[in-house]
Coordinates of C-alpha atoms and ligand atoms in Angstrom, one line a residue:
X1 CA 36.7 -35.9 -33.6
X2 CA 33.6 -34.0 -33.0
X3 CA 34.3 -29.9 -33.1
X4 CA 32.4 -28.3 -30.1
X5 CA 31.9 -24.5 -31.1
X6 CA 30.7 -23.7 -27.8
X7 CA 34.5 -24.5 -26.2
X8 CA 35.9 -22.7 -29.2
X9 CA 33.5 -19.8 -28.6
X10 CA 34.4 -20.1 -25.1
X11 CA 38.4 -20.0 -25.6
X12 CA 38.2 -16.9 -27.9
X13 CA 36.7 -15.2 -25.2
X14 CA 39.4 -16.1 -23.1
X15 CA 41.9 -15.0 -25.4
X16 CA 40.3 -12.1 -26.2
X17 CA 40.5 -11.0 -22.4
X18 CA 44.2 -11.8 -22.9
X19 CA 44.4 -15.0 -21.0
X20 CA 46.2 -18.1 -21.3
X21 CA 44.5 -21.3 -22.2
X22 CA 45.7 -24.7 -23.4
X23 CA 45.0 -25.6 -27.3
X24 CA 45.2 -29.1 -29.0
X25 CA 47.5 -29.5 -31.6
X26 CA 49.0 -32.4 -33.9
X27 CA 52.4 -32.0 -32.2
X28 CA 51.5 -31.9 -28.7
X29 CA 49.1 -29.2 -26.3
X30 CA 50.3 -25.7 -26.2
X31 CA 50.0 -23.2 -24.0
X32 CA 48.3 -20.5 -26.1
X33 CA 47.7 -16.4 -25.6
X34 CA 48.0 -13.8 -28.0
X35 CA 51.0 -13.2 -29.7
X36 CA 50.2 -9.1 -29.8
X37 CA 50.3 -9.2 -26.1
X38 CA 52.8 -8.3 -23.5
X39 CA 50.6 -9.1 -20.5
X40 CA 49.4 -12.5 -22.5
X41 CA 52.8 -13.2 -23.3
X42 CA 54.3 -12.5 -19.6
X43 CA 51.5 -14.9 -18.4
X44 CA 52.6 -17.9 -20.7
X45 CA 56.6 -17.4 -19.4
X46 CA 55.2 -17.1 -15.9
X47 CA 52.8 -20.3 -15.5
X48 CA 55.0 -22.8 -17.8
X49 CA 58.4 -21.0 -15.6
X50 CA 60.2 -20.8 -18.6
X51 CA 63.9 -18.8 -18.7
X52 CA 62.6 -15.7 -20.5
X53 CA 65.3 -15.9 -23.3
X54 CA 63.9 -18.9 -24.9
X55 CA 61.5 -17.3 -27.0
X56 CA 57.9 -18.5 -28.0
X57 CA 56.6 -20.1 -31.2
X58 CA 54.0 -17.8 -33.3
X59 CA 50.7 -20.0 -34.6
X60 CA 49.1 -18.8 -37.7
X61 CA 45.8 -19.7 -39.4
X62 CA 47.6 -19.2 -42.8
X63 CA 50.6 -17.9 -44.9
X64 CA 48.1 -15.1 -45.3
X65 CA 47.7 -13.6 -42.0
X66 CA 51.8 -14.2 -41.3
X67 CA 52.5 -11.3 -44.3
X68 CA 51.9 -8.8 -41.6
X69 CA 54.7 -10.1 -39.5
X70 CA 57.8 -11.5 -41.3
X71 CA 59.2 -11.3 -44.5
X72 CA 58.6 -14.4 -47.0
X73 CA 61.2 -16.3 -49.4
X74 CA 61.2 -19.2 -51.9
X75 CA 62.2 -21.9 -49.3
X76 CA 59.5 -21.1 -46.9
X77 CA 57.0 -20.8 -50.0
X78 CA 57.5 -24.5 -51.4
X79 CA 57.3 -25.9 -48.0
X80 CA 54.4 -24.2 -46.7
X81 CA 52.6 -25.7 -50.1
X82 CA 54.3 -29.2 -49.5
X83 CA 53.3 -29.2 -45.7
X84 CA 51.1 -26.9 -44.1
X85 CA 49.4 -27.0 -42.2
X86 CA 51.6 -29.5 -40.3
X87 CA 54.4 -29.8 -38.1
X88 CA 56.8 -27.9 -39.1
X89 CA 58.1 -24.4 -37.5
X90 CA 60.3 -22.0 -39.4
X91 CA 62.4 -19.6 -38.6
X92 CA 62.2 -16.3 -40.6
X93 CA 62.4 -12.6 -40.5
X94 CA 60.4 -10.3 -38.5
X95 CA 59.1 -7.3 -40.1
X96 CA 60.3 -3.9 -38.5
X97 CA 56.4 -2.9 -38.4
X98 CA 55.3 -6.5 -36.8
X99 CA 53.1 -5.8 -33.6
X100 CA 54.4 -9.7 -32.0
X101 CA 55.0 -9.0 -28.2
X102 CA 58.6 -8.1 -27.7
X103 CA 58.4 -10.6 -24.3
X104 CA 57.5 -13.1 -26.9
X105 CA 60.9 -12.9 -29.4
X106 CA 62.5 -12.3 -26.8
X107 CA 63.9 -9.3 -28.9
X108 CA 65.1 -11.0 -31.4
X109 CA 64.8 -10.2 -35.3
X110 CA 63.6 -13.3 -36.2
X111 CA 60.5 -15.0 -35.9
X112 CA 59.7 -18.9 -35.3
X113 CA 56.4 -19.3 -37.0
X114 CA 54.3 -22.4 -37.3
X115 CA 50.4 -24.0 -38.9
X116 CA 48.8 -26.2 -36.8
X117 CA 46.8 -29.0 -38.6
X118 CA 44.4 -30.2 -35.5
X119 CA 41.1 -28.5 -36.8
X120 CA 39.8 -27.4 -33.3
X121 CA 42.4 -25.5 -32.9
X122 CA 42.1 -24.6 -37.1
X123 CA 38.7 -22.9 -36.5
X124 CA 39.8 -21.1 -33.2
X125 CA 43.0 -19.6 -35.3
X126 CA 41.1 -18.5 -38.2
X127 CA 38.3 -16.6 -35.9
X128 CA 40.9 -14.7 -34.1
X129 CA 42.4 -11.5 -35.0
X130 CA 45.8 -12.3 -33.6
X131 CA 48.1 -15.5 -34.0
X132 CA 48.4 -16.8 -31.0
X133 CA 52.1 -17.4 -29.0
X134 CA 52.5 -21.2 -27.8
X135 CA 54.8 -23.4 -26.2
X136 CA 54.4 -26.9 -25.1
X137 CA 51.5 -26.9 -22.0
X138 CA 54.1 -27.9 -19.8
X139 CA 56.4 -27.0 -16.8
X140 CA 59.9 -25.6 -18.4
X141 CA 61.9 -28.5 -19.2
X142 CA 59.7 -31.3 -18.9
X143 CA 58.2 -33.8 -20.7
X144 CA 55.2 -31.9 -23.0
X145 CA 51.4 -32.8 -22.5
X146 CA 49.5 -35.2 -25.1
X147 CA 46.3 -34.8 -23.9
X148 CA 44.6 -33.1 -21.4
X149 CA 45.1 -35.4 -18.4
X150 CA 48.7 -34.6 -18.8
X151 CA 48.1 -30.8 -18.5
X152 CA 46.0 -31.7 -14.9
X153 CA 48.4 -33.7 -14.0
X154 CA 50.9 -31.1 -14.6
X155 CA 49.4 -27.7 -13.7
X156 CA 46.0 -28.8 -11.5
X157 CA 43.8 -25.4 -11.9
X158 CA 47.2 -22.9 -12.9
X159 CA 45.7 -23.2 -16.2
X160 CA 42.3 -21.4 -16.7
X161 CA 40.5 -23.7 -19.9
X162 CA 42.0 -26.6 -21.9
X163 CA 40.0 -27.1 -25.2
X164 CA 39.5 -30.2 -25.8
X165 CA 40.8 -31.9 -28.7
X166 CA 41.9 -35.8 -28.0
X167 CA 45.4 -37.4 -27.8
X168 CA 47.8 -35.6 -30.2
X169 CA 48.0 -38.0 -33.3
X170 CA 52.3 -37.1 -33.8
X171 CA 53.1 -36.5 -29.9
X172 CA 56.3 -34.6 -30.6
X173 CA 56.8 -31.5 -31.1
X174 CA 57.7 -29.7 -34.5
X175 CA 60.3 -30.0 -36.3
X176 CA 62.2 -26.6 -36.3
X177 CA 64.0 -24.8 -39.8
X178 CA 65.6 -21.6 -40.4
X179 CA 64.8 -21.4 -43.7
X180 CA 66.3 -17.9 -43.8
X181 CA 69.7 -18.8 -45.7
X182 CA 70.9 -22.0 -46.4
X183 CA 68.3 -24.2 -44.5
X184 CA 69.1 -25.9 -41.4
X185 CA 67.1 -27.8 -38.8
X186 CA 67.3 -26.4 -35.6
X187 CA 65.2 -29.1 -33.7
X188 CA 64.6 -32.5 -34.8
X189 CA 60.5 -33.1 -34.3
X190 CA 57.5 -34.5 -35.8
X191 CA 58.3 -34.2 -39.7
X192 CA 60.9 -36.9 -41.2
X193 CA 63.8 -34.4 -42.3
X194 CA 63.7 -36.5 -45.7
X195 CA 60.2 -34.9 -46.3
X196 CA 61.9 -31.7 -46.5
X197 CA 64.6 -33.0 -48.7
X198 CA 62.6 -33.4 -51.1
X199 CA 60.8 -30.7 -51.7
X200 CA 63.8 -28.5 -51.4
X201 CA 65.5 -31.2 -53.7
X202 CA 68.8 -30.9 -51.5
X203 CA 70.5 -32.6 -48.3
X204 CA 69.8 -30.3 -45.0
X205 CA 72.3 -29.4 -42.4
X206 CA 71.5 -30.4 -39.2
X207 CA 72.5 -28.2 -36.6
X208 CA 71.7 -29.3 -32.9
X209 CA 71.8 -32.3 -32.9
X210 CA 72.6 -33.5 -29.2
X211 CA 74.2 -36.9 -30.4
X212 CA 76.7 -34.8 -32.2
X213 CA 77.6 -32.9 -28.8
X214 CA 80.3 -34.8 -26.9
X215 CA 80.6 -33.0 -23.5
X216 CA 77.6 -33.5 -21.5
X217 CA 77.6 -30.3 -20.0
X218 CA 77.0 -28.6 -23.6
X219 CA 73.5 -30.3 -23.2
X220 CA 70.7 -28.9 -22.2
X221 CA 68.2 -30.2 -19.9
X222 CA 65.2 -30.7 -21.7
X223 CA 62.1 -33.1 -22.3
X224 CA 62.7 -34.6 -19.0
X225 CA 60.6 -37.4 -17.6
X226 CA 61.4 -36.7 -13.7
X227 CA 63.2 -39.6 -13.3
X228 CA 67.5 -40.5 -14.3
X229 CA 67.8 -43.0 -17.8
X230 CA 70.2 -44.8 -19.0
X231 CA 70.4 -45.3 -22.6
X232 CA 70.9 -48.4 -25.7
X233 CA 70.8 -51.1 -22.5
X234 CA 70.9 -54.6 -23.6
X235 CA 69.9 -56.2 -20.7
X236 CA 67.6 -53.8 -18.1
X237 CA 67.6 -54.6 -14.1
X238 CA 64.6 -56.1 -12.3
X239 CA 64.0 -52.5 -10.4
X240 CA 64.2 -50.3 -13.6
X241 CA 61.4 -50.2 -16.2
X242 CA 62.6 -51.3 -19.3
X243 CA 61.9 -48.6 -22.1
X244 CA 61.4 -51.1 -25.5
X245 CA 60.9 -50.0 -29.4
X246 CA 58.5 -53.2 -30.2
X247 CA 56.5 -55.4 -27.6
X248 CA 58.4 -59.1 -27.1
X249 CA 56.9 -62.6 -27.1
X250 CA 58.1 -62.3 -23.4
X251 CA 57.2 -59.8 -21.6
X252 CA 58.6 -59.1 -17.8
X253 CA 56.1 -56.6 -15.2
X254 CA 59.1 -53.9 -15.7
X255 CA 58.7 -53.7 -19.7
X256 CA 57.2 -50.9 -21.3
X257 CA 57.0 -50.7 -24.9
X258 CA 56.4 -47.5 -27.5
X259 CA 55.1 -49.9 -30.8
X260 CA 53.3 -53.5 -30.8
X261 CA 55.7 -53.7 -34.5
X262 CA 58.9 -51.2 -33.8
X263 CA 56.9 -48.7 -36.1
X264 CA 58.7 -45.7 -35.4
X265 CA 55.8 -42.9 -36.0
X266 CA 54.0 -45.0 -33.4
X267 CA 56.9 -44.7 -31.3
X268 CA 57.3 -41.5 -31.8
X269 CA 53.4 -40.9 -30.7
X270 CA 53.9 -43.0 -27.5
X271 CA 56.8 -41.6 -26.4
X272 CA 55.6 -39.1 -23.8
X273 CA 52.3 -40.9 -22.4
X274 CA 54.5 -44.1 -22.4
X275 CA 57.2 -41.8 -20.2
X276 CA 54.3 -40.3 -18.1
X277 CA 52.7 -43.5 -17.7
X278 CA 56.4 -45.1 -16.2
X279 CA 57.0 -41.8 -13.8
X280 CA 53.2 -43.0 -12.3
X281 CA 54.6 -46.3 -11.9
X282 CA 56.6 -47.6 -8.9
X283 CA 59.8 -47.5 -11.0
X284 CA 62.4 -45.1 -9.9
X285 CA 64.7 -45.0 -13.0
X286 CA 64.4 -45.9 -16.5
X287 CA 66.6 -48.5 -19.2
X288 CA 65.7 -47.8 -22.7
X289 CA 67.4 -50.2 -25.5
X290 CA 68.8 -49.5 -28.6
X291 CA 66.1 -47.0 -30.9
X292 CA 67.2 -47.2 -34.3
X293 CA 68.3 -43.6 -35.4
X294 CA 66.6 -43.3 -38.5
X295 CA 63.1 -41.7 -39.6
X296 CA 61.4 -40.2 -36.7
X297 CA 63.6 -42.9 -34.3
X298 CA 66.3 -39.8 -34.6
X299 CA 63.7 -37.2 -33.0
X300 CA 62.8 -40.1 -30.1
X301 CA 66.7 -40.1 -29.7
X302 CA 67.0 -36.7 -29.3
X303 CA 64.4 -36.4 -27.2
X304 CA 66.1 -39.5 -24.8
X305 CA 69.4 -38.0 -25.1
X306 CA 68.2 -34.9 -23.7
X307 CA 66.4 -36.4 -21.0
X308 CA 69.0 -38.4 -19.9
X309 CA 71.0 -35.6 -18.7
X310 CA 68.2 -34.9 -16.0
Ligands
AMP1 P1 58.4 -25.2 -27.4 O1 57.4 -24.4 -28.1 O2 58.4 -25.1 -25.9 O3 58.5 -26.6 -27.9 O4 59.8 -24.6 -27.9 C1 60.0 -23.7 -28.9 C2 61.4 -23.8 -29.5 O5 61.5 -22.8 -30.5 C3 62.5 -23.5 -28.5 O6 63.5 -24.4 -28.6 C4 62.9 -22.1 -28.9 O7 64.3 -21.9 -28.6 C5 62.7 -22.1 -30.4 N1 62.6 -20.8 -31.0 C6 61.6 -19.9 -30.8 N2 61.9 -18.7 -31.5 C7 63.1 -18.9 -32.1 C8 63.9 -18.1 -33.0 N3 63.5 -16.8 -33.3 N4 65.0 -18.6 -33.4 C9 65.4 -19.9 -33.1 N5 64.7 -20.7 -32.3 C10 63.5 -20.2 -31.8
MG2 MG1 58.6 -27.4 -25.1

């Protein structure tokens, strides 16, 4: 896509004046402000109403401009060569001497840090001289924004600029690691776990996983599409839209489908247009079938799983 330095120039300013603005990233749209801020930082909790103890992820340009705030280690160091910029967040440790906003961590001592890949949102990082705090451009708990018809939809004029930057090309979020200690994925997201396998040459612990959790009140509502879903449905009802992996020879008026093939990065991309696109619809509740769990088809379950408990 075409960069417009204007809108760049133009969000800068914004963030400069400590304001809140929506920023394009590979995952999905974020609801930026600067990380060095308390008043930015308040502002982001305030529009998205998110519980103030679920702290923020930290955007950097690069590994450079992150020395300042958190201590590095081996782990972090082959991944961030492997595959960053990209979408991947880590969890590490803040430096005593860090100037992150307080309302950001939510006090805590460790950081959740990540390198956007869009390159809109590249050049507006590396002209700042602050990382900026963002979470998903979306109201706590729901469904996160692709593009910016999603954040209208959403938030009408709450939020001040959106810069423009096309439909996110993964459409889930990042995949979340504490690579502080043994490493362990917090969040299952937009980066195959077996990519980090590899480089670290060893299997990695998975440690929220929501299919794991048996009572349904240990989840956490999350991801949520507005509307109840039932989930691995054989055959859907007539007054349900039919959530499908791959497109069928026969399609009914009720099916909706998130790959023409069953690929499941496709999927994955779909996912939340495909959901917003249903909650538009006349359908009141939503039948998804059988996604298989492997690849990114385990973040898309998460993400269902979660939803589900709406
Ligand atoms: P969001 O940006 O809205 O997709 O969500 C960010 C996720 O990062 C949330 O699930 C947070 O709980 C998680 N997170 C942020 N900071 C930390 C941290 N220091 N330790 C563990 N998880 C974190
Ligand atoms: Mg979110």
């Amino acid at each position: 896509m075409k960069i417009n330095l204007a809108n760049i120039k133009k969000a800068q300013k914004l963030l400069n004046k400590r304001e809140c603005i929506a920023i394009p990233t590979e995952t999905v749209y974020g609801l930026a402000g600067n990380a060095y801020s308390d008043i930015a930082c308040k502002k982001i909790f305030k529009i998205k109403k998110r519980p103030k103890n679920n702290p923020l992820i930290i955007h950097y340009y690069n590994q450079k401009n992150l020395l300042k705030d958190c201590n590095l280690n081996d782990n972090f160091m082959k991944l961030y060569k492997n595959l960053c910029p990209g979408p991947i967040t880590f969890i590490l440790d803040l430096k005593k001497r860090s100037k992150i906003s307080r309302i950001a961590t939510n006090k805590k001592k460790t950081l959740a840090v990540r390198f956007p890949k869009h390159p809109v949102t590249r050049q507006l990082l590396k002209r700042l001289n602050f990382p900026l705090a963002a979470p998903s451009a979306n109201p706590s708990s729901r469904i996160s924004a692709v593009c910016s018809t999603d954040i209208i939809d959403d938030f009408g004029k709450k939020i001040k600029f959106i810069l423009e930057g096309g439909k996110s090309k993964i459409g889930v979020e990042s995949t979340i690691i504490d690579v502080r200690e043994k490493p362990k994925i917090l969040r299952l997201g937009g980066l195959e776990i077996s990519k980090i396998e590899k480089i670290l040459k060893k299997k990695i612990i998975i440690s929220n996983n929501p299919s794991k959790i048996s009572a349904p009140g240990q989840l956490r509502v999350h991801y949520s599409p507005g509307l109840p879903i039932r989930l691995n449905v054989r055959n859907s009802k007539n007054d349900e839209a039919y959530l499908l992996i791959k497109k069928r020879k026969k399609n009914k008026s009720n099916f909706y489908f998130l790959s023409k093939k069953g690929d499941l990065v496709e999927a994955a991309k779909n996912l939340y247009s495909v959901l917003r696109e249903i909650r538009k619809s006349k359908y009141k509740s939503i039948a998804v079938e059988q996604i298989p769990n492997k690849g990114l088809g385990k973040t898309i379950n998460d993400r269902l799983i979660r939803a589900s408990k709406f």
